[in-house]
């Protein structure tokens, strides 16, 4: 019988955050609301989850090419509907899934049960709400552009990561291309994502991310471009593709990185 542990932490704020001050929460409540209505099981629709279904095998491949996942202790921060979390479990990892949206936590629970996979724990909250025990890997895919303070978010990702551990993070670069593709095309023209999903002012270029990493004992080890394309087909259907490529400054919209904790 498959069991999923669910731990609600003071409405998403850990005792550590309560003792030191509520402002330590990484969540942005307005951003969290954006994901309340997403159907995370929808691989072919226009509700926002379809691109993640296409990108997930590519993200997993990027991680597994760099880390042997067997028996590794991993926290997936901003797990959404659990797409990456469950694939990491299937690869042999011991996974804690974390999300600031209660509806996403419930979606992850249902997905874990339906797929008959075991999560070590499932937490409604942010990285500040996971224990300080050493994790081998921390993942935060398409999350940092939605948090309150990206520098503090990186600090909280680094905190539970053990020395020599790996942080994997993906997000959008801050350039003309990311605005044209990530907002104008994705949200307004092709309506791949709900309008208002992204705020270009919150996009982070790798040079800024590298500074946040360095301030928290993390060294940027690898960076690649993360590409996604959707092509129309007959009967209002489409095909979608995702792949990893070389990161080219000014010519890359989405990117994925590996950083190592010193």
Backbone as a ProteinNet text record, in pm:
[ID]
protein_1_A
[PRIMARY]
XXXXXXXXXXXXXXXXXXXXXXXXXXXXXXXXXXXXXXXXXXXXXXXXXXXXXXXXXXXXXXXXXXXXXXXXXXXXXXXXXXXXXXXXXXXXXXXXXXXXXXXXXXXXXXXXXXXXXXXXXXXXXXXXXXXXXXXXXXXXXXXXXXXXXXXXXXXXXXXXXXXXXXXXXXXXXXXXXXXXXXXXXXXXXXXXXXXXXXXXXXXXXXXXXXXXXXXXXXXXXXXXXXXXXXXXXXXXXXXXXXXXXXXXXXXXXXXXXXXXXX
[TERTIARY]
84.7	0	88.1	61.8	139.7	91.1	186.6	153.1	221.4	149.1	207.3	192.1	300.2	294.3	269.1	174.1	144.1	161.7	238.2	262.6	229.7	122.6	89.2	162.6	243.7	331.4	280.3	193	146.7	105.7	21.5	-22.2	96.3	197.9	311.7	427.5	415.7	526.4	582.2	710.5	772.3	791.9	816.2	845.7	969.3	1064.7	1184.5	1146.9	1057.2	1016.3	934.5	851.1	769.3	857.9	962.5	1049.6	1132.8	1176	1265.6	1188.3	1071.1	992.4	922	796.4	716	772.2	848.8	900.7	997.4	1041.8	1131.8	1062.4	931.9	862.5	903.4	934.6	973.5	853.1	735.9	618.6	570.3	516.8	446	301.6	212.9	75.5	4.8	31.9	-31.7	16.6	142.6	195.3	137.2	122.4	66.4	-75.1	-152.4	-291.1	-299.3	-195.8	-196.7	-206.8	-163.3	-154.7	-266.8	-359.9	-466.9	-558.6	-575.4	-670.7	-610.5	-481.1	-415.8	-454.3	-488.1	-508.8	-374.9	-304.8	-169.5	-166.3	-280.8	-284.6	-303.8	-332.1	-364.8	-237.4	-212.1	-92.7	-113.3	-237.6	-264.8	-343.5	-372.8	-460	-386.2	-458.2	-404.4	-408.8	-405.7	-416.8	-286.2	-173	-43.6	41.2	-18.6	57.8	121	64.2	111.6	260.6	311.5	455.6	543	497.1	575.5	580.7	473.2	474.4	579.3	594	693.4	834.4	850.1	982.9	1031.7	939.6	978.8	1081.7	1065.6	1168.6	1305.2	1304.4	1430.1	1495	1414.7	1467.7	1523.8	1448.9	1495.6	1626.4	1636.2	1759.4	1877.9	1856.4	1963.2	2015.1	1922.5	1960.9	2030.8	1968.2	2021.5	2153.4	2181.4	2310.9	2424.4	2389.4	2489.4	2495.5	2389.7	2384	2324.2	2386.8	2327.5	2215	2090.7	1975.2	1940.8	1996.9	1962.8	1989.8	1883.3	1890.5	1928.6	1932.7	1965.9	1846.5	1877.2	1774.9	1754.2	1632.4	1605	1482.7	1490.3	1373.5	1337.6	1213.3	1163.7	1078.7	1134.7	1069.7	985.1	859.1	767.3	730.7	687	666.5	547.5	459.3	341.9	255.4	230	148.9	229.1	358.1	440.8	504	505	556.9	702.2	787.2	928.9	948.6	875.5	890.7	872.7	766	736.6	837.5	882.8	985.3	1116.8	1147.6	1266.8	1252.5	1131.3	1105.6	1125.8	1072.9	1087.1	1233.8	1315.4	1458.5	1534.3	1463.9	1525.8	1557.2	1517.6	1548.4	1446	1487.2	1398.6	1356.4	1231.3	1189.2	1092.9	1124.6	1032.4	980.2	848.9	786.9	727.6	752.1	712.6	647.2	534.1	474	395.9	397.1	328.5	178.5	134.2	-8.4	-68.5	-171.8	-236	-301.6	-354.5	-415	-308.7	-188.7	-80	-34.3	-31.1	3.9	-95.8	-223.4	-326.3	-313.2	-280.7	-261.2	-143.7	-37.3	78.3	41.6	-35.8	-79.1	-158.4	-251.5	-334.4	-250.5	-154.8	-69	17.5	69.4	151.6	69.8	-52.4	-138.4	-176.2	-213.5	-255.2	-141.3	-19.1	96.1	162.5	108	158.7	307.1	340.8	478.3	481.1	592.8	604.9	690.3	633.8	708.8	749.2	870.8	914.3	826.6	796.5	705.5	653.6	540.6	474	435.5	493	483.5	417	320.1	260	341.9	424.2	510.7	618.2	731.8	845.1	971.2	1087	1212.5	1243	1189.3	1209.7	1138.4	1049.6	969.8	1022.3	1132.1	1188.8	1296.9	1319.4	1415.6	1556.9	1640.9	1778.9	1869.6	1812.4	1893.5	1949.9	2062.8	2136.5	2067.3	2043	1989.9	2101.8	2096.6	2194.3	2165.7	2037.5	1994.2	1873.7	1872.6	1755.5	1716.8	1589	1538.1	1440	1446.8	1350.9	1329.9	1233.1	1210.5	1096.8	1129.4	1030.7	962.8	1039.7	985.6	1039.3	1168.3	1231.2	1170.7	1115.2	1052.4	916.1	873.3	742.9	754.8	876.4	891.9	902.4	893.7	896.3	1033.8	1137.7	1273.8	1367.6	1415.7	1497.8	1627.7	1688.7	1812.9	1786.5	1678	1642.3	1600.5	1533.7	1493.3	1615.4	1720.5	1843.2	1906.5	1901.2	1956.9	1885.1	1753.3	1675.1	1693	1722.9	1753.8	1888.8	1983.2	2117.8	2122.1	2041.1	2046.9	2041.2	1944.1	1937.6	2024.3	2098.1	2180.3	2315.7	2355.3	2481.7	2599.9	2717.5	2838.3	2863.3	2885.1	2902.7	2773	2659.8	2529.5	2502.6	2401.9	2372.9	2236.8	2234.7	2110.3	2082.5	1962.3	1917.9	1802.4	1815.1	1716	1695.3	1570.5	1541	1451.2	1467.6	1390.6	1402.5	1355.7	1364.1	1470.3	1548.3	1645.5	1571	1641	1578.7	1636	1568.6	1609.8	1487.7	1509.1	1396.8	1329.7	1410.4	1355.8	1263.3	1302.5	1217.1	1085.3	1088.8	964.3	877.1	939.3	864.7	805.2	883.9	836.3	759.5	814.4	756.5	628.2	608.4	489.4	402.4	456.2	374.9	323.6	414.5	373.2	297.7	355.7	298.2	165.2	152.3	32.7	-71.7	-28.1	-121.4	-155	-57.6	-82.9	-131.2	-49.7	-84	-159.6	-161.5	-237.1	-198.7	-70.2	-18.1	-27.7	-5.9	-13.3	-123.8	-186.5	-285.3	-220.9	-295.3	-243.8	-209.9	-93.9	-50.5	34.7	62.8	145.3	282.2	340.3	474.9	479.3	575.8	605.1	751.2	775.4	911.2	1007.7	958.7	1045.9	1103.3	1041.8	1088.7	1178.4	1200.8	1292.2	1434.9	1519.8	1653.5	1759.7	1849.8	1960	2061.3	2131.6	2227.6	2334.5	2375.8	2479	2429.2	2301.2	2244.2	2225.1	2180.8	2163.5	2296.5	2403.2	2535.6	2579.3	2541.5	2574.1	2499.5	2369.1	2289.4	2346.4	2388.6	2446.1	2574.4	2663.4	2790.9	2777.6	2674.2	2651.2	2608	2570.5	2519.3	2597.6	2724.6	2813	2790.8	2729.4	2702.8	2780.9	2835.9	2911.4	2836.2	2812.9	2747.6	2839	2791.9	2875	2842.2	2716.5	2676.2	2550	2538.9	2420.2	2390.8	2263.9	2219.7	2090.3	2065.5	1937.2	1832.1	1710.4	1599.2	1495.9	1479.9	1393.5	1259.7	1154.8	1020.5	953.3	894.7	824.5	693.7	589.3	458.8	421	384.1	346.6	201.5	122.1	-19.2	-35.1	-140.8	-176.1	-324.4	-379.8	-520.4	-611.6	-736.4	-841.6	-807.1	-748.2	-717.6	-623.6	-543	-444.3	-305.9	-208.5	-74	26.7	148.7	260	354.9	418.6	511.2	641.8	748.8	882.5	964.6	1054.8	1147.7	1284.4	1389.6	1523.7	1623.1	1741.2	1849.8	1946	1993.3	2091.4	2194.9	2284.4	2387.2	2326	2363.8	2316.9	2394.3	2319.7	2380.3	2323.1	2404.6	2354	2280.1	2162.4	2082.4	2000.4	2026.8	1955	1891.2	1878.5	1818	1704.3	1589	1473.1	1471	1471.9	1470.1	1605.6	1646.3	1773.4	1761.9	1852.6	1857.3	2002.4	2021	2156	2177.4	2303.5	2346.8	2446	2424.7	2519.3	2560	2683.1	2737.9	2760.6	2718.6	2738.4	2882.8	2949.6	3089.9	3098.9
-119.5	0	124.4	218.2	339.4	442.3	506.6	606.8	737.6	847.6	979.1	1058.4	1106.1	1188	1332.7	1398.4	1538.9	1615.6	1725.3	1804.1	1950.5	2003.5	2144.1	2220.8	2318.8	2385.7	2527.6	2541.8	2674.9	2759.3	2705.1	2772	2809.6	2726	2745.5	2819.8	2864.2	2934.1	2844.6	2813.5	2723.7	2791.9	2711.8	2767.6	2856.4	2819.9	2902.1	3042	3050.8	3179.9	3257.2	3188.1	3254.3	3315.6	3242.4	3291.4	3410.7	3409	3513.9	3629.3	3601.7	3707.1	3657.6	3691.9	3642.3	3684.4	3794.3	3840.2	3740.1	3640	3540.6	3444.7	3447.4	3363.3	3403.8	3305.3	3334.8	3354.3	3320.2	3321.8	3463.3	3478.8	3599	3555.7	3600	3549.3	3573.6	3687.2	3714.7	3616.2	3579.2	3480.9	3342.9	3307.2	3176.8	3161.5	3268.8	3264.4	3230.4	3264.8	3240	3091.1	3006.9	2864.2	2782.6	2852.1	2782.1	2705.2	2755.1	2691.9	2602.8	2577	2494.8	2348.6	2287.1	2142.6	2079.5	2029.3	1979.2	1851.3	1786	1663.2	1690.7	1814.4	1850.5	1861.6	1759.8	1758.7	1826.5	1851.1	1897.5	2026.9	2088	2204.4	2335.5	2439.4	2574.8	2634.7	2551.9	2601.9	2627.8	2603.6	2632.7	2512.2	2392.5	2274.1	2202.2	2216.7	2141.4	2162.1	2286.8	2302.3	2229.5	2223	2155.3	2004.8	1948.8	1806	1778.4	1871.1	1853.2	1874.8	1972.3	2006.4	1910.1	1839.6	1758.8	1650	1571.5	1471.4	1533.5	1652.7	1721.9	1769.7	1825	1868.5	1749.8	1639.4	1519.4	1469.8	1471.8	1427.7	1515	1644.5	1736.7	1701.9	1669.3	1635.1	1499.1	1398.3	1261.6	1244.1	1329.7	1324.1	1374.1	1446	1508.8	1450.6	1380.7	1321.9	1181.6	1086.2	953.6	965	950.9	980	868.3	751.7	637.9	668.3	662.2	681	822.7	915.4	1052.8	1119.8	1202.9	1278.1	1410.8	1429.6	1544	1619.9	1753.5	1838.3	1908.1	1891.8	1958.2	2076.2	2196	2317.4	2378.1	2407.9	2454.8	2339.7	2230.6	2104.4	2109	2210.1	2215.1	2092.9	2022.9	1901.6	1775.5	1789.3	1673.5	1603.9	1668.7	1602.6	1561.6	1654.9	1622.7	1538	1567.6	1492.5	1343.2	1306.1	1164	1099.2	1172.3	1115.7	1094.8	1181.3	1162.8	1039.3	1016.8	895.5	772.3	775.5	662.7	634.8	739.4	723.7	673.3	653.7	595.1	691.2	819.6	918.6	917	971	989.6	1136	1162.1	1297.4	1359.2	1482.4	1569	1672.2	1677	1771.7	1887.7	2010.1	2130.1	2228.8	2286.6	2392.2	2488.8	2616.8	2720.3	2720.8	2653	2645.9	2517.5	2531.7	2413.9	2327.9	2391.1	2313.2	2232.5	2287.2	2213.1	2096.5	2117.8	2009.2	1895.2	1929.6	1826.5	1756.3	1831.3	1770.5	1673.5	1709.7	1621.2	1493.9	1509.6	1392.1	1296.4	1350.3	1266.9	1199.1	1273.2	1217.4	1104.6	1124.2	1020.8	894.4	911.9	796.9	725.8	803.3	744.3	669.1	722.7	660.2	555.6	540.8	441.5	461.2	585.8	618.1	680.3	664	703.2	828.2	930.6	1050.4	1043.2	1085.6	1087.8	1181.9	1297.9	1392.2	1490.3	1552.2	1647	1766.9	1883.1	1998.4	2116.4	2173.9	2299.1	2412.9	2477	2582.9	2615.9	2662.8	2697.4	2633	2670.1	2608.1	2636.5	2746.5	2778	2680.5	2598.4	2506.5	2363.4	2338.2	2203.7	2199.7	2081.2	2063	2098	2128.2	2166.1	2046.4	1926.4	1807.8	1815.4	1751.4	1765.7	1696.5	1773	1718.5	1707.1	1602	1583.8	1675.4	1696.4	1775	1860.2	1983.7	2070.6	2109.6	2098.6	2139.7	2255.1	2351.5	2462.6	2503.7	2440.8	2460.6	2559.4	2665.6	2768.9	2824.6	2854.6	2904.2	3041.6	3065.7	3185.5	3313.5	3307.8	3427.1	3457.4	3372.9	3392.9	3420.3	3428.7	3446.5	3593.8	3621.4	3759	3822.9	3751	3804.3	3694.7	3702.8	3593.6	3569.9	3675.6	3657.4	3576	3607.5	3531.5	3388.9	3373.8	3240.5	3151.6	3204.5	3127.5	3092.7	3184.8	3157.2	3040.3	3035.3	2927	2796	2801.5	2679.3	2623.9	2711.8	2669.8	2610.7	2664.2	2627.1	2476.1	2401.2	2257.6	2169.6	2232.2	2156.4	2126.9	2001.5	1964.7	2008.5	2016.6	2052.1	1951.7	2001.6	1914.6	1880.2	1920.8	1894	1983.8	1946.7	2017.3	2086.2	2209.9	2282.7	2286.3	2246.2	2255.5	2354.6	2452.4	2559.2	2599.3	2621.9	2673	2795	2887.2	3010.1	3078.5	3203.1	3280.1	3387.9	3402.7	3509.6	3643.3	3751.2	3882.9	3954.7	3938.1	4002	4018.5	4074.3	4097.3	3967	3863.4	3735.8	3674.1	3680.2	3622.2	3698.4	3828.8	3906.5	3870.2	3860.2	3830.1	3689.7	3591.7	3453.4	3417.8	3458	3416.4	3487.7	3609.2	3686	3713.9	3784.9	3823	3699.6	3608.8	3490.6	3390.3	3353.7	3246.3	3284.5	3410.5	3450.7	3522.4	3596.1	3681.4	3630.6	3578.1	3534.8	3390.1	3298.8	3156.8	3106.8	3187.8	3155.3	3018.1	2988.8	2866.6	2874.4	2993.9	3020	3121.5	3115.8	3217.5	3356	3454.9	3591.1	3636.2	3697.2	3742.7	3642.2	3526.8	3425.9	3482	3559.9	3610.2	3763.3	3811.7	3954	3971.8	4039.1	4047	4111.6	4200.1	4266.8	4168.3	4049.3	3949.1	3843.2	3854.5	3762.1	3791.6	3688.6	3700.3	3655.5	3743.6	3702.7	3618.3	3530.3	3443.1	3517.4	3634.8	3708.1	3750.1	3786	3820	3695.1	3587.4	3462.3	3413.7	3427.6	3384.4	3461.4	3588.8	3667.7	3614.2	3588.3	3532.5	3398.6	3317.7	3187.2	3204.4	3289.6	3309.9	3364	3444.9	3499.9	3393.5	3277	3170.3	3040.1	3053.1	2937.4	2841.6	2890.9	2807.8	2859.6	2769.3	2804.6	2755.8	2846.6	2808.6	2713.6	2590.8	2486.5	2463.8	2477.5	2449.9	2529.3	2573.7	2645.5	2605	2576.8	2540.4	2614.2	2628.6	2682.6	2572.3	2609.4	2515	2563.1	2486.1	2527.8	2454.5	2527.1	2468.9	2525.1	2435	2474.1	2398.9	2469.7	2407.8	2432.5	2325.7	2337.8	2296.2	2372.5	2338	2218.2	2141.3	2028.1	2039.9	1936.9	1937.4	1925	1965.7	1947.8	2014.3	2134.3	2213.7	2141.7	2051.8	1981.7	2043.4	2001.4	2052.9	1948.6	1966.2	1887.8	1982.5	1932.8	2015.9	1942.1	2019.1	1962.3	2047.6	1983.4	2054.6	1988.4	2069.8	2014.8	2111	2057.4	2134.8	2177.7	2301.5	2352.2	2438.6	2495.3	2582.6	2716.7	2765.8	2896.7	3005.6	3097.4	3208.3	3338	3420.9	3545.7	3631.1	3677.9	3761.5	3684.2	3555.4	3473.9	3351.3	3355.3	3245.1	3299.5	3234.4	3276.2	3205	3073.5	2993.3	2925.4	2911	2842.7	2756.8	2661.8	2570	2562	2558.9	2560.2	2450.4	2417	2335.3	2417.5	2427.4	2493.8	2394.2	2407.5	2316.5	2391.4	2330.4	2390.6	2364.5	2470.8	2460.3	2410.5
0	0	0	-92.9	-104.3	-3.2	64.7	164.4	127.4	138.4	118	246.4	302.2	421.4	381.4	445.1	419.7	549.1	542.7	661.4	631.6	692.6	678.1	786.8	748.1	843.3	868.3	966.8	1008	888.3	801	679	590.7	594.1	506.3	569.6	694.1	759	868.8	860.9	958.5	1092.8	1197	1328.1	1321.9	1237.7	1222.1	1172.8	1074.4	1022.1	1124	1202	1302.4	1410.7	1451.1	1556.5	1511.2	1385.2	1338.1	1274.6	1219	1156	1031.8	1015.7	904.5	768.8	765.1	637.9	574.9	650.8	595.8	499.6	492.7	396.4	255.3	172	33.6	-56.5	-11	-97.4	-126.9	-245.5	-287.5	-307.8	-220.5	-220.8	-353.9	-418.6	-547.7	-653.3	-646.6	-741.1	-713.2	-586.5	-550.3	-606.1	-602.1	-650.9	-799.7	-874.4	-1018.1	-1051.5	-958.9	-988	-923.3	-861.6	-790.6	-885.7	-1008.4	-1099.2	-1205	-1197.3	-1300.3	-1286.5	-1399	-1403.6	-1440.2	-1340	-1361.2	-1443.1	-1461.9	-1540.8	-1689.8	-1726.5	-1864.1	-1948.1	-2027.3	-2111.2	-2245.1	-2285.9	-2421.7	-2428.6	-2313.7	-2314.3	-2311.8	-2270.9	-2269.5	-2129.1	-2025.8	-1889.9	-1819.8	-1887.2	-1828.6	-1795	-1784.6	-1745.1	-1864.2	-1981.7	-2097.6	-2126.2	-2126	-2151	-2049.2	-1923.9	-1820.4	-1844.2	-1899.9	-1934.2	-2041.6	-2136.7	-2242.6	-2189.9	-2099.4	-2048.3	-1940.4	-1876	-1760.7	-1792.4	-1899.9	-1930	-1956.7	-2015.1	-2044.2	-1914.5	-1824.3	-1694.5	-1616.9	-1617	-1547.6	-1607.5	-1739.8	-1805.6	-1769.8	-1761.2	-1721.9	-1583.2	-1492.9	-1355.1	-1349.7	-1410.7	-1400	-1474.4	-1573.1	-1641.3	-1552.1	-1446.5	-1361.1	-1220.2	-1180.3	-1046.2	-1055.3	-988.4	-974.1	-872.1	-916	-831	-733.5	-750.5	-665.9	-520	-436.9	-292.4	-250.7	-345	-309.4	-240.3	-140.7	-69.4	-141.6	-196.2	-283.6	-233.9	-238.9	-214.6	-345.1	-387.8	-508.7	-464.3	-473.3	-425.5	-537	-505.6	-608.6	-700.2	-639.8	-713.4	-807.7	-793.9	-882.1	-863.1	-972.9	-964.9	-941.5	-910.2	-878	-996.7	-1113.1	-1233.1	-1216.2	-1175.1	-1156	-1031.5	-925.4	-799.6	-822.1	-890.5	-910.6	-1004.5	-1106.1	-1194.3	-1118.8	-1024.4	-942.1	-853.2	-801.2	-722.4	-809	-929.4	-1021.4	-1053.4	-1047.8	-1074.8	-952.2	-840.8	-722.9	-610.3	-624.4	-521.4	-408.8	-294.3	-180.1	-179.5	-214.6	-251.4	-150.5	-112.7	-39.3	-138.3	-157.5	-250.6	-171.4	-219.1	-145.7	-241.9	-200.6	-282	-193.5	-232.5	-156.3	-180.3	-287.3	-319.5	-264.7	-184.2	-126.3	-233.8	-339.1	-447.9	-522	-534.3	-598	-511.3	-379.5	-287.4	-300.3	-308.1	-323	-458.2	-563.1	-694.7	-693.4	-622.1	-610.3	-534.5	-427.4	-350.7	-439.2	-516.2	-603.1	-711.3	-766.2	-870.5	-814.2	-693.3	-630.1	-606	-558.7	-532.7	-662.5	-762.9	-890.5	-957.5	-946.2	-1010.1	-920.7	-797	-702	-671.8	-642.3	-604.7	-465.5	-397.9	-258.4	-244.1	-182.3	-147.3	-0.8	28.5	167.7	249.8	194.9	259.6	156.1	189.4	100.8	185.5	155	243.9	174.9	243.6	199.3	257.6	173.3	221.6	120.1	169.5	84.9	136	79.4	123.4	270.2	323.3	464.9	557.5	501.4	581.5	581.6	513.1	518.7	624.9	678.9	787	740.3	835.8	805.1	779	779.4	752.5	610.5	590.3	465.2	348.2	242.1	118.3	16.2	-63.1	-169.9	-287.7	-313	-429	-390.1	-437.2	-427.6	-569.7	-602.7	-733.6	-716.5	-806.3	-806.6	-951.7	-1016.2	-1158.4	-1184.1	-1258.9	-1293.8	-1168.2	-1067.1	-940	-904.2	-922.5	-868.5	-924.2	-1045.6	-1103.9	-1042.6	-946.9	-882.1	-731.8	-678.9	-534	-497.6	-367.9	-318.5	-335	-295	-294.2	-343	-467.7	-522.3	-445.9	-393.1	-316.5	-190.4	-120.4	-0.4	-36.5	-149.6	-195.7	-216	-279.5	-299.7	-165.5	-71.1	62	127.4	112.2	172.1	97	-31.6	-106.1	-64.3	-36.9	0.1	140.4	230.7	373.2	397.9	340.8	371.2	280.9	189.4	95.1	157.9	155.8	218.6	133.5	192.9	119.9	8.4	-111	-227.2	-295.6	-235.3	-294.7	-413.4	-491.8	-615.9	-610.8	-658.6	-679.6	-828.6	-865.7	-1004.7	-1010.6	-1098.5	-1105.1	-1250.2	-1287.7	-1421.2	-1409.7	-1503.5	-1501.7	-1637.4	-1644.6	-1768.1	-1756.8	-1863.1	-1871.5	-1882.8	-1859.1	-1869.7	-1991.7	-2105.3	-2229.7	-2319.4	-2437.7	-2529.5	-2569.7	-2591.9	-2636.9	-2532.4	-2404.8	-2300.2	-2288.9	-2312.4	-2310.3	-2429.3	-2547.7	-2669.9	-2666.2	-2620.6	-2620.3	-2493.6	-2378.9	-2251.2	-2214.7	-2267.7	-2232.6	-2355.1	-2454.5	-2570.5	-2644.5	-2680.6	-2757.2	-2670.2	-2555.8	-2474.2	-2410.4	-2365.6	-2290.4	-2375.9	-2478.8	-2551.9	-2692.3	-2763.1	-2901.5	-2906.2	-2855.6	-2862.9	-2740.4	-2634.4	-2512.1	-2454.3	-2460.3	-2399.7	-2248.6	-2196.1	-2052.6	-2025	-1907.6	-1871.4	-1869.7	-1916	-1917.9	-1775.2	-1759.8	-1628.1	-1552.8	-1615.1	-1547.7	-1510.3	-1602.4	-1579.6	-1573.9	-1497.6	-1488	-1528.1	-1641.3	-1695.5	-1597.3	-1512.2	-1415.8	-1314.2	-1301.1	-1205.1	-1270.6	-1401.7	-1468.1	-1421.9	-1421.8	-1363.8	-1463.8	-1502	-1589.8	-1512.1	-1579.4	-1511.1	-1431.1	-1477.1	-1403.1	-1264.8	-1254.9	-1124.7	-1039.5	-1104.2	-1032.1	-975.8	-1053.3	-1007.6	-883.3	-874.5	-755.7	-634.6	-650.6	-540.3	-494.4	-591.1	-558.7	-478.4	-527.3	-461.6	-320.1	-297.5	-163.8	-64.6	-115.2	-29.2	-42.8	-77.6	-79.3	-194.5	-301.9	-418.7	-538.8	-616.7	-735.9	-859.6	-953.2	-1078.5	-1154.7	-1174.3	-1233.7	-1380.9	-1418.5	-1556.3	-1588.1	-1712	-1757.3	-1901.4	-1928.9	-2062.4	-2095.6	-2223.5	-2268.7	-2264	-2227.6	-2222.7	-2324.2	-2431.4	-2541.6	-2537.3	-2577.3	-2587.8	-2712.7	-2792.4	-2914.4	-2922.4	-2962.2	-2986.6	-3132	-3203.6	-3344.3	-3362	-3438.4	-3459.7	-3551.6	-3526.6	-3611.2	-3646	-3705.9	-3744.9	-3623.7	-3641	-3540.3	-3407.2	-3418	-3299.1	-3203	-3255.9	-3176.2	-3200.3	-3125.7	-3143.4	-3097.6	-3142.7	-3093	-3020.2	-2915.7	-2840.3	-2817.3	-2819	-2807.9	-2711.4	-2640.2	-2552.4	-2564.1	-2552.6	-2560.2	-2494.3	-2465.6	-2406.2	-2515.9	-2505.8	-2600.6	-2530.4	-2606.5	-2549.9	-2511.2	-2395.2	-2353	-2427.9	-2492.7	-2565.7	-2509.6	-2446	-2387.9	-2491	-2453.6	-2541.6	-2642.4	-2656.8	-2755.4	-2691.1	-2559.5	-2484.3	-2400	-2408.5	-2329.1	-2194.1	-2196.5	-2073.8	-2054.8	-1929.9	-1905.4	-1778.5	-1768.3	-1654.3	-1606.7	-1475	-1420.3	-1317.2	-1297.8	-1184.6	-1104.1	-974.5	-884.7	-776.5	-728.1	-627.7	-497.3	-386	-254	-208.7	-168.9	-126.2	17.7
[MASK]
++++++++++++++++++++++++++++++++++++++++++++++++++++++++++++++++++++++++++++++++++++++++++++++++++++++++++++++++++++++++++++++++++++++++++++++++++++++++++++++++++++++++++++++++++++++++++++++++++++++++++++++++++++++++++++++++++++++++++++++++++++++++++++++++++++++

